[in-house]
């Protein structure tokens, strides 16, 4: 960046010198804005919070397969304990509903719980 700016001033033409001057002013203002953000608008805390979130997300993604296996085993234990049939969810999927929110809402509007025709 600095090499490019210095080459603009080395051209010895008015146009490139003016362009270089504007770019230098822009870079200086950008650096000043960054320093203002870092010091006065808690930029350091925001950066650290962002890095902490990224670290937590990275750790979560690394342990996700083990967590999924643990959750699957717990669900299997609960199914075994309660005696629920394992194919209950598969039966719902074969009825033609993929379980999207719009379809569930439409089904609830068509067949309200309190309105039973007997």
Tab-separated table of N, CA and C in Angstrom, residues 5-85:
chain	number	residue	atom	x	y	z
A	5	UNK	N	1.427	4.145	-2.924
A	5	UNK	CA	1.250	5.578	-2.674
A	5	UNK	C	2.520	6.356	-3.021
A	6	UNK	N	3.656	5.803	-2.663
A	6	UNK	CA	4.900	6.522	-2.969
A	6	UNK	C	5.147	6.583	-4.471
A	7	UNK	N	4.718	5.543	-5.204
A	7	UNK	CA	4.906	5.579	-6.661
A	7	UNK	C	4.002	6.643	-7.305
A	8	UNK	N	2.853	6.926	-6.695
A	8	UNK	CA	2.009	7.999	-7.213
A	8	UNK	C	2.711	9.355	-7.098
A	9	UNK	N	3.425	9.562	-6.014
A	9	UNK	CA	4.127	10.826	-5.839
A	9	UNK	C	5.398	10.887	-6.695
A	10	UNK	N	5.943	9.747	-7.076
A	10	UNK	CA	7.165	9.718	-7.885
A	10	UNK	C	6.885	10.014	-9.358
A	11	UNK	N	5.652	9.990	-9.789
A	11	UNK	CA	5.303	10.213	-11.194
A	11	UNK	C	5.545	11.663	-11.624
A	12	UNK	N	5.580	12.578	-10.711
A	12	UNK	CA	5.820	14.003	-10.964
A	12	UNK	C	4.772	14.634	-11.874
A	13	UNK	N	3.543	14.105	-11.834
A	13	UNK	CA	2.445	14.743	-12.558
A	13	UNK	C	1.412	15.198	-11.543
A	14	UNK	N	0.678	16.227	-11.909
A	14	UNK	CA	-0.284	16.826	-10.984
A	14	UNK	C	-1.404	15.833	-10.649
A	15	UNK	N	-1.894	15.108	-11.640
A	15	UNK	CA	-3.011	14.180	-11.422
A	15	UNK	C	-2.660	13.077	-10.440
A	16	UNK	N	-1.494	12.470	-10.638
A	16	UNK	CA	-1.094	11.387	-9.731
A	16	UNK	C	-0.762	11.918	-8.341
A	17	UNK	N	-0.221	13.127	-8.258
A	17	UNK	CA	0.087	13.718	-6.957
A	17	UNK	C	-1.202	14.025	-6.186
A	18	UNK	N	-2.205	14.544	-6.885
A	18	UNK	CA	-3.495	14.818	-6.234
A	18	UNK	C	-4.156	13.510	-5.809
A	19	UNK	N	-4.122	12.504	-6.678
A	19	UNK	CA	-4.696	11.202	-6.323
A	19	UNK	C	-3.980	10.619	-5.111
A	20	UNK	N	-2.659	10.699	-5.095
A	20	UNK	CA	-1.888	10.215	-3.953
A	20	UNK	C	-2.225	10.980	-2.688
A	21	UNK	N	-2.428	12.282	-2.816
A	21	UNK	CA	-2.776	13.092	-1.643
A	21	UNK	C	-4.130	12.667	-1.073
A	22	UNK	N	-5.109	12.462	-1.960
A	22	UNK	CA	-6.426	12.013	-1.491
A	22	UNK	C	-6.341	10.634	-0.832
A	23	UNK	N	-5.564	9.752	-1.414
A	23	UNK	CA	-5.428	8.415	-0.825
A	23	UNK	C	-4.723	8.474	0.528
A	24	UNK	N	-3.716	9.326	0.654
A	24	UNK	CA	-3.034	9.471	1.948
A	24	UNK	C	-4.000	10.021	2.985
A	25	UNK	N	-4.810	11.020	2.609
A	25	UNK	CA	-5.800	11.563	3.543
A	25	UNK	C	-6.789	10.481	3.953
A	26	UNK	N	-7.229	9.659	2.991
A	26	UNK	CA	-8.152	8.566	3.308
A	26	UNK	C	-7.533	7.548	4.250
A	27	UNK	N	-6.277	7.186	4.031
A	27	UNK	CA	-5.602	6.224	4.900
A	27	UNK	C	-5.441	6.802	6.307
A	28	UNK	N	-5.052	8.064	6.401
A	28	UNK	CA	-4.883	8.698	7.713
A	28	UNK	C	-6.223	8.769	8.442
A	29	UNK	N	-7.283	9.134	7.735
A	29	UNK	CA	-8.606	9.174	8.375
A	29	UNK	C	-9.057	7.781	8.798
A	30	UNK	N	-8.761	6.778	7.991
A	30	UNK	CA	-9.117	5.404	8.354
A	30	UNK	C	-8.384	4.942	9.601
A	31	UNK	N	-7.102	5.266	9.683
A	31	UNK	CA	-6.331	4.902	10.875
A	31	UNK	C	-6.850	5.656	12.097
A	32	UNK	N	-7.174	6.932	11.933
A	32	UNK	CA	-7.707	7.718	13.045
A	32	UNK	C	-9.048	7.152	13.512
A	33	UNK	N	-9.883	6.755	12.573
A	33	UNK	CA	-11.189	6.173	12.929
A	33	UNK	C	-11.009	4.857	13.671
A	34	UNK	N	-10.061	4.043	13.229
A	34	UNK	CA	-9.798	2.782	13.906
A	34	UNK	C	-9.326	3.028	15.330
A	35	UNK	N	-8.419	3.985	15.504
A	35	UNK	CA	-7.937	4.289	16.851
A	35	UNK	C	-9.086	4.803	17.712
A	36	UNK	N	-9.950	5.642	17.183
A	36	UNK	CA	-11.124	6.137	17.930
A	36	UNK	C	-12.017	4.972	18.353
A	37	UNK	N	-12.271	4.067	17.418
A	37	UNK	CA	-13.116	2.907	17.716
A	37	UNK	C	-12.455	2.028	18.774
A	38	UNK	N	-11.153	1.809	18.671
A	38	UNK	CA	-10.420	0.929	19.581
A	38	UNK	C	-10.412	1.500	20.994
A	39	UNK	N	-10.212	2.826	21.102
A	39	UNK	CA	-10.076	3.444	22.430
A	39	UNK	C	-11.411	3.897	23.017
A	40	UNK	N	-12.230	4.567	22.231
A	40	UNK	CA	-13.416	5.230	22.766
A	40	UNK	C	-14.697	4.420	22.638
A	41	UNK	N	-14.745	3.469	21.708
A	41	UNK	CA	-15.973	2.712	21.500
A	41	UNK	C	-15.802	1.240	21.863
A	42	UNK	N	-14.917	0.957	22.783
A	42	UNK	CA	-14.688	-0.390	23.317
A	42	UNK	C	-14.369	-1.401	22.230
A	43	UNK	N	-13.496	-1.025	21.320
A	43	UNK	CA	-13.098	-1.926	20.242
A	43	UNK	C	-12.360	-3.153	20.745
A	44	UNK	N	-11.540	-2.988	21.774
A	44	UNK	CA	-10.792	-4.111	22.331
A	44	UNK	C	-11.744	-5.162	22.896
A	45	UNK	N	-12.738	-4.722	23.673
A	45	UNK	CA	-13.697	-5.669	24.251
A	45	UNK	C	-14.520	-6.348	23.158
A	46	UNK	N	-14.876	-5.606	22.119
A	46	UNK	CA	-15.647	-6.198	21.024
A	46	UNK	C	-14.822	-7.238	20.281
A	47	UNK	N	-13.535	-6.949	20.073
A	47	UNK	CA	-12.664	-7.924	19.403
A	47	UNK	C	-12.503	-9.180	20.249
A	48	UNK	N	-12.295	-8.993	21.549
A	48	UNK	CA	-12.138	-10.150	22.430
A	48	UNK	C	-13.421	-10.976	22.509
A	49	UNK	N	-14.563	-10.307	22.537
A	49	UNK	CA	-15.840	-11.025	22.563
A	49	UNK	C	-16.037	-11.811	21.271
A	50	UNK	N	-15.667	-11.202	20.159
A	50	UNK	CA	-15.792	-11.889	18.870
A	50	UNK	C	-14.875	-13.107	18.821
A	51	UNK	N	-13.654	-12.965	19.306
A	51	UNK	CA	-12.726	-14.101	19.331
A	51	UNK	C	-13.221	-15.202	20.262
A	52	UNK	N	-13.814	-14.823	21.392
A	52	UNK	CA	-14.380	-15.825	22.305
A	52	UNK	C	-15.528	-16.588	21.645
A	53	UNK	N	-16.413	-15.863	20.920
A	53	UNK	CA	-17.515	-16.525	20.219
A	53	UNK	C	-16.981	-17.478	19.160
A	54	UNK	N	-15.958	-17.043	18.431
A	54	UNK	CA	-15.380	-17.898	17.398
A	54	UNK	C	-14.730	-19.144	18.013
A	55	UNK	N	-14.068	-18.973	19.164
A	55	UNK	CA	-13.451	-20.109	19.848
A	55	UNK	C	-14.522	-21.080	20.326
A	56	UNK	N	-15.600	-20.550	20.905
A	56	UNK	CA	-16.694	-21.411	21.363
A	56	UNK	C	-17.322	-22.162	20.193
A	57	UNK	N	-17.536	-21.472	19.066
A	57	UNK	CA	-18.116	-22.123	17.892
A	57	UNK	C	-17.176	-23.195	17.352
A	58	UNK	N	-15.882	-22.908	17.338
A	58	UNK	CA	-14.908	-23.880	16.852
A	58	UNK	C	-14.892	-25.117	17.750
A	59	UNK	N	-14.908	-24.914	19.065
A	59	UNK	CA	-14.938	-26.049	19.990
A	59	UNK	C	-16.227	-26.846	19.842
A	60	UNK	N	-17.331	-26.149	19.634
A	60	UNK	CA	-18.612	-26.837	19.439
A	60	UNK	C	-18.582	-27.699	18.185
A	61	UNK	N	-18.041	-27.159	17.111
A	61	UNK	CA	-17.982	-27.921	15.861
A	61	UNK	C	-17.039	-29.120	15.980
A	62	UNK	N	-15.974	-28.977	16.767
A	62	UNK	CA	-15.045	-30.089	16.944
A	62	UNK	C	-15.678	-31.230	17.735
A	63	UNK	N	-16.504	-30.902	18.732
A	63	UNK	CA	-17.100	-31.932	19.583
A	63	UNK	C	-18.488	-32.355	19.120
A	64	UNK	N	-18.949	-31.820	18.003
A	64	UNK	CA	-20.303	-32.121	17.549
A	64	UNK	C	-20.542	-33.611	17.276
A	65	UNK	N	-19.644	-34.335	16.605
A	65	UNK	CA	-19.929	-35.761	16.379
A	65	UNK	C	-20.082	-36.556	17.674
A	66	UNK	N	-19.222	-36.283	18.667
A	66	UNK	CA	-19.340	-37.005	19.938
A	66	UNK	C	-20.636	-36.632	20.651
A	67	UNK	N	-20.994	-35.352	20.592
A	67	UNK	CA	-22.236	-34.917	21.220
A	67	UNK	C	-23.443	-35.563	20.559
A	68	UNK	N	-23.414	-35.669	19.244
A	68	UNK	CA	-24.537	-36.296	18.530
A	68	UNK	C	-24.657	-37.768	18.909
A	69	UNK	N	-23.539	-38.461	19.022
A	69	UNK	CA	-23.594	-39.867	19.424
A	69	UNK	C	-24.157	-39.994	20.840
A	70	UNK	N	-23.747	-39.104	21.729
A	70	UNK	CA	-24.272	-39.120	23.089
A	70	UNK	C	-25.773	-38.872	23.098
A	71	UNK	N	-26.226	-37.889	22.324
A	71	UNK	CA	-27.656	-37.577	22.281
A	71	UNK	C	-28.457	-38.717	21.665
A	72	UNK	N	-27.904	-39.350	20.645
A	72	UNK	CA	-28.604	-40.493	20.042
A	72	UNK	C	-28.736	-41.630	21.045
A	73	UNK	N	-27.689	-41.880	21.827
A	73	UNK	CA	-27.776	-42.949	22.813
A	73	UNK	C	-28.781	-42.593	23.907
A	74	UNK	N	-28.837	-41.322	24.308
A	74	UNK	CA	-29.809	-40.913	25.320
A	74	UNK	C	-31.240	-41.052	24.797
A	75	UNK	N	-31.466	-40.669	23.548
A	75	UNK	CA	-32.799	-40.810	22.960
A	75	UNK	C	-33.171	-42.282	22.884
A	76	UNK	N	-32.219	-43.113	22.505
A	76	UNK	CA	-32.498	-44.554	22.450
A	76	UNK	C	-32.843	-45.088	23.837
A	77	UNK	N	-32.137	-44.619	24.873
A	77	UNK	CA	-32.460	-45.044	26.234
A	77	UNK	C	-33.853	-44.587	26.641
A	78	UNK	N	-34.211	-43.355	26.280
A	78	UNK	CA	-35.543	-42.860	26.620
A	78	UNK	C	-36.633	-43.615	25.874
A	79	UNK	N	-36.381	-43.924	24.614
A	79	UNK	CA	-37.364	-44.694	23.848
A	79	UNK	C	-37.534	-46.070	24.465
A	80	UNK	N	-36.432	-46.667	24.856
A	80	UNK	CA	-36.501	-47.988	25.477
A	80	UNK	C	-37.221	-47.916	26.820
A	81	UNK	N	-36.954	-46.867	27.576
A	81	UNK	CA	-37.563	-46.717	28.893
A	81	UNK	C	-39.059	-46.445	28.803
A	82	UNK	N	-39.478	-45.617	27.859
A	82	UNK	CA	-40.892	-45.270	27.757
A	82	UNK	C	-41.678	-46.269	26.933
A	83	UNK	N	-40.997	-47.061	26.138
A	83	UNK	CA	-41.685	-48.062	25.333
A	83	UNK	C	-42.316	-47.500	24.074
A	84	UNK	N	-41.873	-46.336	23.611
A	84	UNK	CA	-42.392	-45.766	22.371
A	84	UNK	C	-41.891	-46.562	21.178
A	85	UNK	N	-42.743	-46.718	20.184
A	85	UNK	CA	-42.260	-47.384	18.976
A	85	UNK	C	-41.253	-46.507	18.257
